[in-house]
N, CA, C and O atoms as CSV, one atom per row, in Angstrom:
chain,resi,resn,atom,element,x,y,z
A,1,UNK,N,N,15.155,-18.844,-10.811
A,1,UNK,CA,C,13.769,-18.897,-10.419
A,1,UNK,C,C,12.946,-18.090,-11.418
A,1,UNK,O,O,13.692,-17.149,-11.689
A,2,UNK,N,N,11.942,-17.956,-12.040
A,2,UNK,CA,C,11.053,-18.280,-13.096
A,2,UNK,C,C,10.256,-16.611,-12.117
A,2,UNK,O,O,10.234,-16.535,-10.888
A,3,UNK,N,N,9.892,-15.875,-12.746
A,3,UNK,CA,C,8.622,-15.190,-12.371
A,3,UNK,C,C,7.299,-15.255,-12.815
A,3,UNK,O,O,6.967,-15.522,-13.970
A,4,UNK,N,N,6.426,-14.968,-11.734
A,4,UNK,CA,C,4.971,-15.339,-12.307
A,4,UNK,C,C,4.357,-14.086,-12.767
A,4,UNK,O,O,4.413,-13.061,-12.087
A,5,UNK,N,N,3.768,-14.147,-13.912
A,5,UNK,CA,C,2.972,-12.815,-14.348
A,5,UNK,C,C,2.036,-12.294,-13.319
A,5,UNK,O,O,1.101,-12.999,-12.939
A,6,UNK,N,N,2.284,-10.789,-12.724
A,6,UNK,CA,C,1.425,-10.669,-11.900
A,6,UNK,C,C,0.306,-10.015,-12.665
A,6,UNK,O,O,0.318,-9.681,-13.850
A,7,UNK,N,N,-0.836,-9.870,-11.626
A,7,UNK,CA,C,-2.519,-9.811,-12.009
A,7,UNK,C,C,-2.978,-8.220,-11.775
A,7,UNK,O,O,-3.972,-7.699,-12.283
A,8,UNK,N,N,-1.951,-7.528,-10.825
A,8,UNK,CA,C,-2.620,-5.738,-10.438
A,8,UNK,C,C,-1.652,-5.268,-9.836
A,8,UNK,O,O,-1.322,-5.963,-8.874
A,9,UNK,N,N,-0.813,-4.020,-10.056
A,9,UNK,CA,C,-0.184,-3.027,-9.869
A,9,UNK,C,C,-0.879,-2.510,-8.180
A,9,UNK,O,O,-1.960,-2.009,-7.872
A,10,UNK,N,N,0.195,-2.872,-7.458
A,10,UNK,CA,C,0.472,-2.523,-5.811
A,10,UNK,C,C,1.397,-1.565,-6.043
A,10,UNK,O,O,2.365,-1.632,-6.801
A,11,UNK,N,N,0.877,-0.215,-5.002
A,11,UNK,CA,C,1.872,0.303,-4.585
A,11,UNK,C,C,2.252,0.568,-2.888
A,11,UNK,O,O,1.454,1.040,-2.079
A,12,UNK,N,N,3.796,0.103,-2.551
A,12,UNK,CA,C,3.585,-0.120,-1.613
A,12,UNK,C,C,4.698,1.039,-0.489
A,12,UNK,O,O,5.920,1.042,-0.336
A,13,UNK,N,N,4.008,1.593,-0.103
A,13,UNK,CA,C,4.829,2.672,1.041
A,13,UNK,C,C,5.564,2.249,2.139
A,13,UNK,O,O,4.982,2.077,3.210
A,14,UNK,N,N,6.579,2.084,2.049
A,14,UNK,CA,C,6.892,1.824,3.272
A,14,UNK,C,C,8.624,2.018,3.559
A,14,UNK,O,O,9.534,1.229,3.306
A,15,UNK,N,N,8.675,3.480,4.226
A,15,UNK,CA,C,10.463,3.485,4.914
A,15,UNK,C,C,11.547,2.954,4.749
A,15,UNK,O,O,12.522,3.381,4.131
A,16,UNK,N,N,11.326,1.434,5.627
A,16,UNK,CA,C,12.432,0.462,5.352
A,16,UNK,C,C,12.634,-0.143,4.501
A,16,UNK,O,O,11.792,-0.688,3.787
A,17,UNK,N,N,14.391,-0.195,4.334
A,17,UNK,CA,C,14.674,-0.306,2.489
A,17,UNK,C,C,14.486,-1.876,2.492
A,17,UNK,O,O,13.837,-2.492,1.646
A,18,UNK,N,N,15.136,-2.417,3.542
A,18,UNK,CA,C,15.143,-3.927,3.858
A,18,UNK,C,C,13.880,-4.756,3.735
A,18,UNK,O,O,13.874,-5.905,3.293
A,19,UNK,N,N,12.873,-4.133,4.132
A,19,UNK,CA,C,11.306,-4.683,4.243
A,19,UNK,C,C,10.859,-4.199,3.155
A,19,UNK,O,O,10.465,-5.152,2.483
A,20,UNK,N,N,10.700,-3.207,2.594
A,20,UNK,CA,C,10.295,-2.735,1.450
A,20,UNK,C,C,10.723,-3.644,0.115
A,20,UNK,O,O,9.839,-3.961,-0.681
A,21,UNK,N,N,11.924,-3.998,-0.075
A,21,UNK,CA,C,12.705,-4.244,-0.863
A,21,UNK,C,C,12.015,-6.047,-0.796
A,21,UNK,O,O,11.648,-6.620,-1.822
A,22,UNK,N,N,11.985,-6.401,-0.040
A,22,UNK,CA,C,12.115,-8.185,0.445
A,22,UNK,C,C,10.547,-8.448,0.001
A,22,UNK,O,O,10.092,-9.267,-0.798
A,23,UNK,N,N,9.955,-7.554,0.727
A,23,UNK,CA,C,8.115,-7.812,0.024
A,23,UNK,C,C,8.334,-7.267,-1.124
A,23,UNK,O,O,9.343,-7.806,-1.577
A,24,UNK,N,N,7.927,-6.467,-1.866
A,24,UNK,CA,C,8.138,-6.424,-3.213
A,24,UNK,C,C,8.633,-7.231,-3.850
A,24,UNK,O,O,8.069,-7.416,-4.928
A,25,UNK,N,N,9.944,-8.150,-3.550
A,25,UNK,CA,C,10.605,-8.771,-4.650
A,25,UNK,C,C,9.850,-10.028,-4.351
A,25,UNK,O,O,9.794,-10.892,-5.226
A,26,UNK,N,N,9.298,-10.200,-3.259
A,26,UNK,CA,C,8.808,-11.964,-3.090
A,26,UNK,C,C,7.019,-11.669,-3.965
A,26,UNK,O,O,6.442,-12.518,-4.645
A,27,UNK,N,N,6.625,-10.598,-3.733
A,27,UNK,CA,C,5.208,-10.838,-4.143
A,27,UNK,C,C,5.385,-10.694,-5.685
A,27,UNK,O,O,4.489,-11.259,-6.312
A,28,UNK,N,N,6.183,-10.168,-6.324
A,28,UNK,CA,C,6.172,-10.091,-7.455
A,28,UNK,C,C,6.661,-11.409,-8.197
A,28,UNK,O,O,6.450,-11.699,-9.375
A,29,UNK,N,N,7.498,-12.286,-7.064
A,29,UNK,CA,C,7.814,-13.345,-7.584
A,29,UNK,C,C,6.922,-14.830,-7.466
A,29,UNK,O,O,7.238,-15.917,-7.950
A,30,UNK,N,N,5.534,-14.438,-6.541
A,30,UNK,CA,C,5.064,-15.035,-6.846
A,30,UNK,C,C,3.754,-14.492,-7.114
A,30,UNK,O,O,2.844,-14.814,-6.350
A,31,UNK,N,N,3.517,-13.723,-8.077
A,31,UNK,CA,C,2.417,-13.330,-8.604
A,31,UNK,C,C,1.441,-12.955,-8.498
A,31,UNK,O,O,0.438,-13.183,-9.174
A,32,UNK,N,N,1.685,-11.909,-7.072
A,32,UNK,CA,C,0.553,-11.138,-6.331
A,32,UNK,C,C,0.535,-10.314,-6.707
A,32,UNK,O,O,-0.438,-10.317,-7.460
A,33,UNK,N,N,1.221,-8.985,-6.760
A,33,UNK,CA,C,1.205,-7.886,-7.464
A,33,UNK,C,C,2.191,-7.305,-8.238
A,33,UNK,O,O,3.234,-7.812,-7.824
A,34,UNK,N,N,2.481,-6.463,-9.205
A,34,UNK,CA,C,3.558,-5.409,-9.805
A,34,UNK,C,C,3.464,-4.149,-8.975
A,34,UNK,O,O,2.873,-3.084,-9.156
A,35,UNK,N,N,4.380,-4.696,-7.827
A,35,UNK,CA,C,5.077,-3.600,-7.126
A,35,UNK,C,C,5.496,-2.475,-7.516
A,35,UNK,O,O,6.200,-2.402,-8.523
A,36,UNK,N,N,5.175,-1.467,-6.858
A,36,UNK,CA,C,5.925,-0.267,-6.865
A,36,UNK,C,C,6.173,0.380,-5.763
A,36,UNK,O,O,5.245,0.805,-5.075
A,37,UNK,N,N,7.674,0.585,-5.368
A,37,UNK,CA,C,8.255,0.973,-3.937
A,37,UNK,C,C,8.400,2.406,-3.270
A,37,UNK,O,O,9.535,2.791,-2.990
A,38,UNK,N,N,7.527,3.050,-3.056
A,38,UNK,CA,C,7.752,4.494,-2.172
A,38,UNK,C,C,8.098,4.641,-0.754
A,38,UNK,O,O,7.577,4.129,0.237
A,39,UNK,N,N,9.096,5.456,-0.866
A,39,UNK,CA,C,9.796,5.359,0.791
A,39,UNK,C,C,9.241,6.371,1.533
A,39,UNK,O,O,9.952,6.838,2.423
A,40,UNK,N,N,7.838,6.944,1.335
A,40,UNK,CA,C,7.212,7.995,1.933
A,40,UNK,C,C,5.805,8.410,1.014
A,40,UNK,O,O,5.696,8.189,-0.193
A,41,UNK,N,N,4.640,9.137,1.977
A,41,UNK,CA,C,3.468,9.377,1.262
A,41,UNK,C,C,3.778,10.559,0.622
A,41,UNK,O,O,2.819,11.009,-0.005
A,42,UNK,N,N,5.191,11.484,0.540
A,42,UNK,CA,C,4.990,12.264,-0.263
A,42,UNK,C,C,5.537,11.954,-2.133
A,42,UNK,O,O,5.165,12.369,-3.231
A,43,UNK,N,N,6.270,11.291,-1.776
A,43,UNK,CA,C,6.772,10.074,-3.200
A,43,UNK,C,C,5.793,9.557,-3.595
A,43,UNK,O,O,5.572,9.565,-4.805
A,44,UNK,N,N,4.758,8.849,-2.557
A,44,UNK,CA,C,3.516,7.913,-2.974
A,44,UNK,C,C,2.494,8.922,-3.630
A,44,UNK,O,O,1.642,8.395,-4.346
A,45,UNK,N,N,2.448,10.396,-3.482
A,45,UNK,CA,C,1.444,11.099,-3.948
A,45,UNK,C,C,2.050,11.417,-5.095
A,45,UNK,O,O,1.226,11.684,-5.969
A,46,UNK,N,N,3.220,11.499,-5.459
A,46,UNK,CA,C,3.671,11.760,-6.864
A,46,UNK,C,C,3.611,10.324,-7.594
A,46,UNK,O,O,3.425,10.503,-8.798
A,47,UNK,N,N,3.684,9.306,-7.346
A,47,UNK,CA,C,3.479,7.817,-7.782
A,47,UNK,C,C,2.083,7.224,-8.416
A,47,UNK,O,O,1.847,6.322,-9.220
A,48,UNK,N,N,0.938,8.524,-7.385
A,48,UNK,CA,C,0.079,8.078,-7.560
A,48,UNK,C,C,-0.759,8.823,-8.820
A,48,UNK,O,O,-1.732,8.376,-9.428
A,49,UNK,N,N,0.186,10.562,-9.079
A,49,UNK,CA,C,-0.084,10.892,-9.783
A,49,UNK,C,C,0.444,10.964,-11.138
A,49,UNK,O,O,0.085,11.872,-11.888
A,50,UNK,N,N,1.287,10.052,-11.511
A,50,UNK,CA,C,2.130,9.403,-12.576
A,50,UNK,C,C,1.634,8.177,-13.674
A,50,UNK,O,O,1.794,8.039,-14.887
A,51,UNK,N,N,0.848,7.236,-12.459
A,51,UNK,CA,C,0.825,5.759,-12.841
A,51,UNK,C,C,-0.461,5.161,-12.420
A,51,UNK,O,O,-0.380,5.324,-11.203
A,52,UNK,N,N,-1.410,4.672,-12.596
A,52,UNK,CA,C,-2.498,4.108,-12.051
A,52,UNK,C,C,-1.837,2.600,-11.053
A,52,UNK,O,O,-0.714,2.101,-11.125
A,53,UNK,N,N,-2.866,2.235,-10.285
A,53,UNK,CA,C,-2.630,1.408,-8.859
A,53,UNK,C,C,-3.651,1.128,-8.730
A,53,UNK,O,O,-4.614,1.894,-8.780
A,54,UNK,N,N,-3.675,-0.327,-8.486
A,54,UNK,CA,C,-5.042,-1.240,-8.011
A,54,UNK,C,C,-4.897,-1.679,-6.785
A,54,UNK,O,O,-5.293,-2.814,-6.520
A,55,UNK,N,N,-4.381,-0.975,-5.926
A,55,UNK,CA,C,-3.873,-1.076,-4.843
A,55,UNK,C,C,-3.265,-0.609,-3.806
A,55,UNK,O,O,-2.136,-0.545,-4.290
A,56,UNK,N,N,-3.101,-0.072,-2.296
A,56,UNK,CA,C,-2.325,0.293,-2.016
A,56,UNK,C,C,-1.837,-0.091,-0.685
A,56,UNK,O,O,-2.759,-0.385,0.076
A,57,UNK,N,N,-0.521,-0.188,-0.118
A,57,UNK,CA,C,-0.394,-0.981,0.846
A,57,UNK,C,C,0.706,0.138,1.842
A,57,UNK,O,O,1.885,0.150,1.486
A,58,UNK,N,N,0.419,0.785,2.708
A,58,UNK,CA,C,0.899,1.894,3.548
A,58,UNK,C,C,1.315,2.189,5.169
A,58,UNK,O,O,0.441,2.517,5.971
A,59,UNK,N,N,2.557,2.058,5.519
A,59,UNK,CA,C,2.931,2.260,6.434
A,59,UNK,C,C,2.576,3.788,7.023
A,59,UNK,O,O,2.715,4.881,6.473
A,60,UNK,N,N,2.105,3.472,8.248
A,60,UNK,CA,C,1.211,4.662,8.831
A,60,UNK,C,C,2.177,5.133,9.834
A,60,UNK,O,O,2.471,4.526,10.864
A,61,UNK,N,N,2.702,6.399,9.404
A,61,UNK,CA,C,3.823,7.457,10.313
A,61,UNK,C,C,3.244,8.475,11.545
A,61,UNK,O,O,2.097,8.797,11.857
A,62,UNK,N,N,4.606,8.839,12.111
A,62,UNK,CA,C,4.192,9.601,13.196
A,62,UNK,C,C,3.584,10.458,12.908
A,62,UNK,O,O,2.594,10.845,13.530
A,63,UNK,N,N,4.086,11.009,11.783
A,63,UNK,CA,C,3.944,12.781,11.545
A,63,UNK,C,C,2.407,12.530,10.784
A,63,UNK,O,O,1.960,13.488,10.153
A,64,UNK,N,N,1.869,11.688,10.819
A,64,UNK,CA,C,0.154,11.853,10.035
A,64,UNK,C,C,0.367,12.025,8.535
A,64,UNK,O,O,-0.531,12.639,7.960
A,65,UNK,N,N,1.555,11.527,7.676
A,65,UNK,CA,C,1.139,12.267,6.623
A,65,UNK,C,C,0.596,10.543,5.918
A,65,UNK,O,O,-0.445,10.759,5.298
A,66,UNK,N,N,0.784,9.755,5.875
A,66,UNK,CA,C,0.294,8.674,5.403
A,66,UNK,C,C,-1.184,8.814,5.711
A,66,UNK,O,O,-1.760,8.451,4.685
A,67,UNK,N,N,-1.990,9.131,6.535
A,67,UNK,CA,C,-3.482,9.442,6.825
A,67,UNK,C,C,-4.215,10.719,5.742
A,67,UNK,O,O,-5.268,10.678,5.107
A,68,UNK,N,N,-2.992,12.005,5.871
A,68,UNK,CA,C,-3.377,12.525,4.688
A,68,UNK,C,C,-3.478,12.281,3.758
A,68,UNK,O,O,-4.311,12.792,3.010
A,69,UNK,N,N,-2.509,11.229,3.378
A,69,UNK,CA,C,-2.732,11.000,1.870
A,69,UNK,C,C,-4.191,10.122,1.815
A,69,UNK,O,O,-5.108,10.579,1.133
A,70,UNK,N,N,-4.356,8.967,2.488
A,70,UNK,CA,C,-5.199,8.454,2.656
A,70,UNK,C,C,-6.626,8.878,2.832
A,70,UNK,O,O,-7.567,8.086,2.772
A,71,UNK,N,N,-6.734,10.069,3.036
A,71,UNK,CA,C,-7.912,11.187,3.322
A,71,UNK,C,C,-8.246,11.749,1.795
A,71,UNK,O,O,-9.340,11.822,1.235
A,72,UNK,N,N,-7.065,12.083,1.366
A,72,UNK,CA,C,-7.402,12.984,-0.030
A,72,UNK,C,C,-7.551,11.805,-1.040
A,72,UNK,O,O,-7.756,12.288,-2.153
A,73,UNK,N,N,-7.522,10.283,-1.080
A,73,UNK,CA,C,-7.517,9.083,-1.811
A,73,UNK,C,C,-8.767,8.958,-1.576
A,73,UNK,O,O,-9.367,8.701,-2.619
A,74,UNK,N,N,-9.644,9.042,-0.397
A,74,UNK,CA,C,-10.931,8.488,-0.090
A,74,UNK,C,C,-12.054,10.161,-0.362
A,74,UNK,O,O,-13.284,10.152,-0.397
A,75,UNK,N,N,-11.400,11.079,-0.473
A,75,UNK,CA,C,-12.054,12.438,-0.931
A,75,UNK,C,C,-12.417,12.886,-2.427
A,75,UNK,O,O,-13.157,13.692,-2.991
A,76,UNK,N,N,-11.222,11.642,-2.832
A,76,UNK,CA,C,-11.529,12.093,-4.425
A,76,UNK,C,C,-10.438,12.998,-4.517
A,76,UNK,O,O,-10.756,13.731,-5.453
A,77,UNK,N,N,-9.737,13.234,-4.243
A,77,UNK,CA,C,-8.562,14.363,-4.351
A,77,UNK,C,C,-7.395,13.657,-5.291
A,77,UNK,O,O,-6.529,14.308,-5.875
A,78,UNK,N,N,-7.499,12.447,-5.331
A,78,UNK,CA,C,-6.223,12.092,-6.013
A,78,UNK,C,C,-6.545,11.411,-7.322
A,78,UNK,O,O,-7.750,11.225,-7.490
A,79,UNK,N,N,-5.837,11.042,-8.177
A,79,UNK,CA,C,-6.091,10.314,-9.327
A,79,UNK,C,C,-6.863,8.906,-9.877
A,79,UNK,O,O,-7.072,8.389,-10.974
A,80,UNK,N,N,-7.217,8.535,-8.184
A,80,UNK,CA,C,-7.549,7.224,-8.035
A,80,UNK,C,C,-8.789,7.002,-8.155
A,80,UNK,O,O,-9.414,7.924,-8.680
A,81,UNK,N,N,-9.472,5.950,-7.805
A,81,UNK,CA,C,-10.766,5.742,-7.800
A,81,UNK,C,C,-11.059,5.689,-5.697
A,81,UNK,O,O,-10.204,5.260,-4.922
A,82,UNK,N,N,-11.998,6.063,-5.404
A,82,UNK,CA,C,-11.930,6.827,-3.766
A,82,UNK,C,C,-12.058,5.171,-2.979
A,82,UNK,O,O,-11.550,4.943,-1.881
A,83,UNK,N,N,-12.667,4.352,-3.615
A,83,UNK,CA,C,-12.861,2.896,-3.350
A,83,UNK,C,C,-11.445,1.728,-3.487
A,83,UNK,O,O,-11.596,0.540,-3.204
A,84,UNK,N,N,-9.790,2.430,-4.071
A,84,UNK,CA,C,-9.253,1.788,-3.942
A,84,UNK,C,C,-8.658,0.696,-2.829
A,84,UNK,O,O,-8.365,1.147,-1.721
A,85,UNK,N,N,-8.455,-0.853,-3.114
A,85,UNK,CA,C,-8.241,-1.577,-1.411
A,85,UNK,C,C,-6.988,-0.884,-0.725
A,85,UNK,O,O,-6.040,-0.670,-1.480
A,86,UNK,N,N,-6.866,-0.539,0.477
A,86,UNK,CA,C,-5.725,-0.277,1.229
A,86,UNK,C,C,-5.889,-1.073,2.168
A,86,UNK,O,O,-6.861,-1.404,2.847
A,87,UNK,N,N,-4.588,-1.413,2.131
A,87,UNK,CA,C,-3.877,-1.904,4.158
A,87,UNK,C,C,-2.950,-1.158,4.008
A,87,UNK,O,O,-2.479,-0.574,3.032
A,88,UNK,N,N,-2.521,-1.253,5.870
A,88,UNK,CA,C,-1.873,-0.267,5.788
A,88,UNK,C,C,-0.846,-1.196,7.102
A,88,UNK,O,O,-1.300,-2.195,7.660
A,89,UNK,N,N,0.674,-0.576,7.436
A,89,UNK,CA,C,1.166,-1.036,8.659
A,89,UNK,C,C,1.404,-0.367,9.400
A,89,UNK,O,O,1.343,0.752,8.889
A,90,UNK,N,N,1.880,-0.245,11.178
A,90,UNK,CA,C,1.834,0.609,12.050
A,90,UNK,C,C,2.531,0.047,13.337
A,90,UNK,O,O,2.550,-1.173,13.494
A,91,UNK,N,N,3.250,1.080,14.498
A,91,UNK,CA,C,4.110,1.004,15.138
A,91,UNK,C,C,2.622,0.733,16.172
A,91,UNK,O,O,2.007,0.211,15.243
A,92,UNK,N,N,1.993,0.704,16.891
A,92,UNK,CA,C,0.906,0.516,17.439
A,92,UNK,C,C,-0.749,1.356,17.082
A,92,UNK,O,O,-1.028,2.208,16.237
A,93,UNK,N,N,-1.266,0.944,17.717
A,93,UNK,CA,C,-2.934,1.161,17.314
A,93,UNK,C,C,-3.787,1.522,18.399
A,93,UNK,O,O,-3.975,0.610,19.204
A,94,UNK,N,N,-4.259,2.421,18.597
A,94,UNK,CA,C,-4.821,3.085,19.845
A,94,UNK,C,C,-6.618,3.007,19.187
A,94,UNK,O,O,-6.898,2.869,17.996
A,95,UNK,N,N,-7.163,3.079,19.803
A,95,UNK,CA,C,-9.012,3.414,19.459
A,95,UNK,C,C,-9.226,4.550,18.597
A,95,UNK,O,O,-10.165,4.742,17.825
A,96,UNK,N,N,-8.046,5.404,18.880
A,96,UNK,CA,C,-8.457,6.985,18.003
A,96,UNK,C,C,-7.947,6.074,16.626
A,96,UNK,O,O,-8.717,6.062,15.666
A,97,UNK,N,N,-6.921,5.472,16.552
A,97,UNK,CA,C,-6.112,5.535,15.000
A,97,UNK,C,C,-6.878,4.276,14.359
A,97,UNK,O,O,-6.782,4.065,13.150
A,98,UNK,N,N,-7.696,3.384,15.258
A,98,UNK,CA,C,-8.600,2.088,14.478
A,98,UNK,C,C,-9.769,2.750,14.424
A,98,UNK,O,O,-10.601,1.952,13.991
A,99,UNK,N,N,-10.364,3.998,14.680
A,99,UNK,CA,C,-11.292,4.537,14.064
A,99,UNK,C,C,-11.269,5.146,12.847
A,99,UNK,O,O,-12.283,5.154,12.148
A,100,UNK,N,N,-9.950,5.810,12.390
A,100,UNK,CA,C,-9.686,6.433,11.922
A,100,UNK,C,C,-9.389,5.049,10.676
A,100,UNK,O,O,-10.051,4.787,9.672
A,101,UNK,N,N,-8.502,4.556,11.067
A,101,UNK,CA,C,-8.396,4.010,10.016
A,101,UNK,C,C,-9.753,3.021,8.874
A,101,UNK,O,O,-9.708,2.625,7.710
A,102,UNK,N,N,-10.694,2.959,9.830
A,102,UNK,CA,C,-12.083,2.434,9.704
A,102,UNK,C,C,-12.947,3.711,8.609
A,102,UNK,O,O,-13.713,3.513,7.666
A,103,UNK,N,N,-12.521,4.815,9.110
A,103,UNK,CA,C,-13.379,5.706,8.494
A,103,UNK,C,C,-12.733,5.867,7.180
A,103,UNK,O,O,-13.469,6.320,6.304
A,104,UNK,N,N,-11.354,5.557,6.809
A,104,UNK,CA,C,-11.034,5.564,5.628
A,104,UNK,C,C,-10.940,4.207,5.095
A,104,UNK,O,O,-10.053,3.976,4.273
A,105,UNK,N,N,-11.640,3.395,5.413
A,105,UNK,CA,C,-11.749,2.069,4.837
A,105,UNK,C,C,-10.713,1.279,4.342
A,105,UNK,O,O,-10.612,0.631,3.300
A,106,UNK,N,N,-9.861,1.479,5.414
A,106,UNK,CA,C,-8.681,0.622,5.548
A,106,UNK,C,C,-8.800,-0.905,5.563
A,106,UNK,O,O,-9.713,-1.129,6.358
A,107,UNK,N,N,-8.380,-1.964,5.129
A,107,UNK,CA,C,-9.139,-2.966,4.729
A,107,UNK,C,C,-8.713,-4.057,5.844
A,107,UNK,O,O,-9.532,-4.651,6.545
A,108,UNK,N,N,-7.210,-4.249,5.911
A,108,UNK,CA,C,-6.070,-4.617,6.442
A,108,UNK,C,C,-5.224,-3.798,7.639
A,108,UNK,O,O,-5.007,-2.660,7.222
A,109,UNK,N,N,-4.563,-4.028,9.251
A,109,UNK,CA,C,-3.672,-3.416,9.897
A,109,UNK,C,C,-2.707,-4.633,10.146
A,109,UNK,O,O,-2.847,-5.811,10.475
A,110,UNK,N,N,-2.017,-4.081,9.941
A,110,UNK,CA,C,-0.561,-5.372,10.339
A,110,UNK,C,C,0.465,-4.354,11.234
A,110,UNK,O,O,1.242,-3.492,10.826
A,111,UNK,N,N,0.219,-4.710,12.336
A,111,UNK,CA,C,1.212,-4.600,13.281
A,111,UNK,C,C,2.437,-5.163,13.590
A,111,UNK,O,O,2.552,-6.378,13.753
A,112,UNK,N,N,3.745,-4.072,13.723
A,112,UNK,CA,C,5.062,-4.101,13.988
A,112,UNK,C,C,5.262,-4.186,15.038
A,112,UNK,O,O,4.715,-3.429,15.840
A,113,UNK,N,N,6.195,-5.224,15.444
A,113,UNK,CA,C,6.264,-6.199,14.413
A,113,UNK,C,C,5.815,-7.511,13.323
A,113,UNK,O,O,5.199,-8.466,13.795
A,114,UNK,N,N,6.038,-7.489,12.399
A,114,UNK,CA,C,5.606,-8.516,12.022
A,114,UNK,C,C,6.461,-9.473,10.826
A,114,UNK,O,O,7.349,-8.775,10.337
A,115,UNK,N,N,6.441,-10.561,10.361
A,115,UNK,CA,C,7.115,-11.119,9.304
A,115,UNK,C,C,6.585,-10.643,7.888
A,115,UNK,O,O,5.451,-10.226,7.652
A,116,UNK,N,N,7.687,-10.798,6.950
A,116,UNK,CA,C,7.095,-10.515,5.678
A,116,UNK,C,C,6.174,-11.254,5.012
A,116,UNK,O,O,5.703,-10.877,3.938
A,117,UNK,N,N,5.723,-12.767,5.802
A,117,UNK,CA,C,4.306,-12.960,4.889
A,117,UNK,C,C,3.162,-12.284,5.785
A,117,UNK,O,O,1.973,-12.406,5.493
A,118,UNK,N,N,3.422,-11.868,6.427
A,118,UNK,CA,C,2.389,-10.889,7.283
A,118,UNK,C,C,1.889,-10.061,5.985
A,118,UNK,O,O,0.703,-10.091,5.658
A,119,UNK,N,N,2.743,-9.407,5.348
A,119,UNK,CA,C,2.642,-8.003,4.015
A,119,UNK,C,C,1.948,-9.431,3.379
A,119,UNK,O,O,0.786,-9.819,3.255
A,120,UNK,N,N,3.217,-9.971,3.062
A,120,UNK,CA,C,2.593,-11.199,1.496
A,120,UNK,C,C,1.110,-11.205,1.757
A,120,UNK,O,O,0.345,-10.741,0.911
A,121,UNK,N,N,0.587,-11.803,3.100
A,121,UNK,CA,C,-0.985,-12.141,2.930
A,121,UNK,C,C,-1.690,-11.088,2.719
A,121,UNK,O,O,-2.729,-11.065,2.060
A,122,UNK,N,N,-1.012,-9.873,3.431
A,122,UNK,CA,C,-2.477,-8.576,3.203
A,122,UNK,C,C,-2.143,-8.095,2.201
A,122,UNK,O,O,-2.947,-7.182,2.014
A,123,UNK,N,N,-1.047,-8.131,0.939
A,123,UNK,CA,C,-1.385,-8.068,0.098
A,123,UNK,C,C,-2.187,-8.639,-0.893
A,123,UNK,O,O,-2.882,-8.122,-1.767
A,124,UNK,N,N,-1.851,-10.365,-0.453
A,124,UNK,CA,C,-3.293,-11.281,-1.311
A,124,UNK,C,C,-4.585,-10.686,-0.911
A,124,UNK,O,O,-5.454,-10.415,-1.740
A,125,UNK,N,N,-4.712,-10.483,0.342
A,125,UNK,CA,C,-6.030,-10.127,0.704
A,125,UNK,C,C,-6.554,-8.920,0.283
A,125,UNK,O,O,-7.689,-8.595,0.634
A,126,UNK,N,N,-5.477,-7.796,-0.839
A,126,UNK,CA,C,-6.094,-6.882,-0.918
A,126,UNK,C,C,-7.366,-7.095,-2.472
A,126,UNK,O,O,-7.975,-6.281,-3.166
A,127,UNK,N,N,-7.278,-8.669,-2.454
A,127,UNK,CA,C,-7.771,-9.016,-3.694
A,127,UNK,C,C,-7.245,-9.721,-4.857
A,127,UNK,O,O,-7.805,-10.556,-5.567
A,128,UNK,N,N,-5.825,-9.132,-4.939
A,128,UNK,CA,C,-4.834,-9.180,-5.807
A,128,UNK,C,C,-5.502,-8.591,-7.405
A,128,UNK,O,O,-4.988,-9.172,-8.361
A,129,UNK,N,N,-6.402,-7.688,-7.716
A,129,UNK,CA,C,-7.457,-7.629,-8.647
A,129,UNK,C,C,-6.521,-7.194,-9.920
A,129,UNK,O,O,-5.399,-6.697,-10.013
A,130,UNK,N,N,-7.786,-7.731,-11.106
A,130,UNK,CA,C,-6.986,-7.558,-11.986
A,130,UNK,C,C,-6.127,-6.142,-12.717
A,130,UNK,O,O,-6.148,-5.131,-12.015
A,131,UNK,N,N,-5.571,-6.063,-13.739
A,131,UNK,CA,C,-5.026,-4.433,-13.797
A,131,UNK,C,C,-6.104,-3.721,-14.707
A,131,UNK,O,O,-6.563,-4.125,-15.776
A,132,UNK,N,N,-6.404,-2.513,-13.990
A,132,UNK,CA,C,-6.957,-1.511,-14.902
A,132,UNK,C,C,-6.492,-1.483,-16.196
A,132,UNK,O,O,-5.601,-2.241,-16.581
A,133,UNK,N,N,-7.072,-0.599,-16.952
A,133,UNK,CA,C,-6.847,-0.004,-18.455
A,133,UNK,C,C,-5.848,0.703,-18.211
A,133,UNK,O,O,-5.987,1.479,-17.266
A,134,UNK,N,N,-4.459,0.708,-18.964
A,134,UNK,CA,C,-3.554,1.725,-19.035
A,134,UNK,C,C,-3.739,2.890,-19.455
A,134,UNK,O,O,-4.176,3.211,-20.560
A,135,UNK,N,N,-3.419,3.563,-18.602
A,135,UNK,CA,C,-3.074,4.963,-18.717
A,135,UNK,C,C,-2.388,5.995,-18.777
A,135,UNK,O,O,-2.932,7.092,-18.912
C-alpha cells in the first residue's frame, strides 16, 4: 500500500498503545496528518517543546494534566502558537468539563467509546492545515 504525502504535523496524545498506534498509522496513510504519538501530556509537553505541530489531538485524563497542558498552550506558555486546532477525547463529559473545554477552544470532543474513524474525522476536521516553516 502506497502512502500519501501528508499536509500538517498532528500530534496526538493518547494512552492506549492499540488506539494510538491504529490512528496514527491509518491517518498517515491516508494523508491527513504526520503523526506524532505521546502516551501522556507530560511527553506531549516535551514533544511540543522539541518539534513544531499544526495540530493537536488529546485524550483528556483523570488526573487534569491534559487540561494543564492545554491551559499553558492557550496562555502562551508553550512553544506554540495559543490559536493551535485541538480536539480532544474523554471517558465522559459533565457541564463543568464542556465548559472548560469551550474556554480553551477545544474544537472537537469524541467520546469513549468510540471507533477509530471517530479520531480519523476529528482529525480531518482539525483542518488538516498545511505545515509550518521548519524549525
Amino acid at each position: 500500500m502506497s502512502t500519501v504525502t501528508p499536509r500538517g504535523r498532528l500530534l496526538l496524545v493518547e494512552p492506549q498503545f492499540v488506539l494510538r498506534r491504529t490512528v496514527s498509522t491509518m491517518a498517515r496513510e491516508m494523508g491527513l496528518a504526520d503523526v506524532q504519538e505521546a502516551t501522556s501530556p507530560a511527553l506531549a509537553e516535551k514533544l511540543l517543546l522539541e518539534r513544531r505541530y499544526d495540530a493537536l489531538l488529546i485524550a483528556i485524563d483523570e488526573e487534569g494534566e491534559a487540561l494543564e497542558l492545554l491551559r499553558r498552550l492557550r496562555a502562551g506558555e508553550a512553544s506554540h502558537p495559543t490559536d493551535m486546532p485541538v480536539a480532544a477525547t474523554a471517558m465522559a463529559c459533565d457541564v463543568e468539563l464542556a465548559l472548560r473545554l469551550k474556554q480553551l477552544d477545544v474544537r472537537r470532543l469524541l467520546l469513549k467509546p468510540f471507533k477509530v474513524r471517530g479520531m480519523l474525522e476529528a482529525i480531518s476536521a482539525l483542518g488538516a492545515p498545511e505545515p509550518l516553516a521548519q524549525h
